[in-house]
Amino acid sequence: MPRRKRNAGSSSDGTEDSDFSTDLEHTDSSESDGTSRRSARVTRSSARLSQSSQETKNTADHDESPPRTPTGNAPSSESDIDISSPNVSHDESMAKDVSLKDSGSDLSHRPKRRRFHESYNFNMKCPTPGCNSLGHLTGKHERHFSISGCPLYHNLSADECKAPTERQLRYKEKVAELRKKRNSGLSKEQKEKYMEHRQTYGNTREPLLENLTSEYDLDLFRRAQARASEDLEKLRLQGQITEGSNMIKTIAFGRYELDTWYHSPYPEEYARLGRLYMCEFCLKYMKSQTILRRHMAKCVWKHPPGDEIYRKGSISVFEVDGKKNKIYCQNLCLLAKLFLDHKTLYYDVEPFLFYVMTEADNTGCHLIGYFSKEKNSFLNYNVSCILTMPQYMRQGYGKMLIDFSYLLSKVEEKVGSPERPLSDLGLISYRSYWKEVLLRYLHNFQGKEISIKEISQETAVNPVDIVSTLQALQMLKYWKGKHLVLKRQDLIDEWIAKEAKRSNSNKTMDPSCLKWTPPKGT
């Protein structure tokens, strides 16, 4: 059966597939007046242009089957067929655009395609969390849709990425011109004048700043000085700081922000800041959060230097020699002075050993506290200075440090005592420790006569400390020319009850976990 002839303009949108378009071309060429096949071949868009001249023929062929879309389905209406539909190939769309431009025909289809792309761009969104897709990294576009052009991803704002205005450019050129007027260098007379001023006044006066830089930069510096002085005056009037006092109010230490208690002789340029940033592993102090972040990215320390002589669970103790690790020990002393009122040791750390207690996790060994000890003490002091960091206070770590110092004294077969004077918190901690030691000894004692000397030899506590503790507990009485030790069962029962409550606590030192031999004196 002969194939029914179909006009090229039977469809208002021209969405026939390429095979059907080829059939149309052959049919039209057979009706031509003898031109060659190649010259008679027309594009689908050109065929659409002849639609107006073939309206009569379209009416006659109206009973034919409706045109098919590329998917094979008949469109329900003209509005269902869109030249910008994603089903249409890219080459076909480009061919339609070119033919429409060349022929100057009606462009009624192009707004529909533009609307499609506008809705497509509107639905796109920058993948950066919290970004509204406004702005562009180049400053030339109002919106962006990728991370590469996202100002928020690059830690900027849309306003910061905008190109400078003409006013800003003019101001920049003006500043450049002002800075060009700077003198190339100081003359010999000016240098002599500056040196004479420095020798005369020293640090009591600000150095002469004229001719060192441009007048514009010097003016900026003066303005900054004025603003800083105004802020300092407000703080002094409010009583937050006083002249000559320590201005370090807080320190950033690991994941903690600690308020300081006392003055510490940090260098003046650091003491002025009011806030220090410290590496919790190497104890280096810095001026800003940025410097600390860069330092932490490069710092290889995860625990104190020296030898680990004790480990039980996550608790470790490191022995650090002040002579071998001088900088670390000096930083440790400066840090301790922020929380101790009586401490005077800062820089002469070589004659001391430092025993640093840490708590380990997946990020490293975090500083709990420490105590220092003289290598050669004529008075048998087993502790020179002791500190528990504020974030670990009232958790039993102070008594652990004290117990560890006496554990070392037992290994050395010596009787120890802390160096005086003790701080207020130190005295409270030591008296509580001595009380527990004596009550434990009395609870386990089965004999009839007790000796202060025997208690001292067994517990490594100095006899003077034992006597002062017995007097504080009202357990030492003088009767008929002799000193008697009273066994107060009420205090012992109270201690037993407290021990039962914290029986599951790991805040006790285990002598079996100590791997240490007494160092020889140097």
XYZ file of N, CA and C in Angstrom, residues 248-251 257-262 338-339 390:
39
model
N 47.483 39.353 82.702
C 47.042 38.072 82.156
C 45.857 37.594 82.982
N 44.689 37.669 82.416
C 43.478 37.299 83.135
C 43.030 35.880 82.825
N 43.242 35.446 81.622
C 42.813 34.104 81.229
C 43.881 33.476 80.348
N 43.873 32.148 80.303
C 44.734 31.406 79.393
C 43.889 30.358 78.677
N 39.405 27.110 79.085
C 39.766 28.511 79.259
C 39.825 28.769 80.754
N 41.012 29.048 81.275
C 41.246 29.116 82.709
C 41.470 30.554 83.146
N 40.811 30.936 84.230
C 41.051 32.236 84.852
C 42.269 32.129 85.764
N 43.181 33.069 85.643
C 44.397 33.034 86.458
C 44.122 33.623 87.840
N 45.001 33.270 88.805
C 44.813 33.703 90.186
C 45.889 34.700 90.638
N 47.105 34.515 90.147
C 48.221 35.320 90.642
C 49.076 35.807 89.479
N 50.880 31.089 87.874
C 49.572 31.704 87.672
C 48.553 31.229 88.701
N 48.815 30.086 89.358
C 47.870 29.507 90.314
C 48.477 29.284 91.695
N 43.662 23.692 87.649
C 42.319 24.019 88.164
C 41.216 23.119 87.630
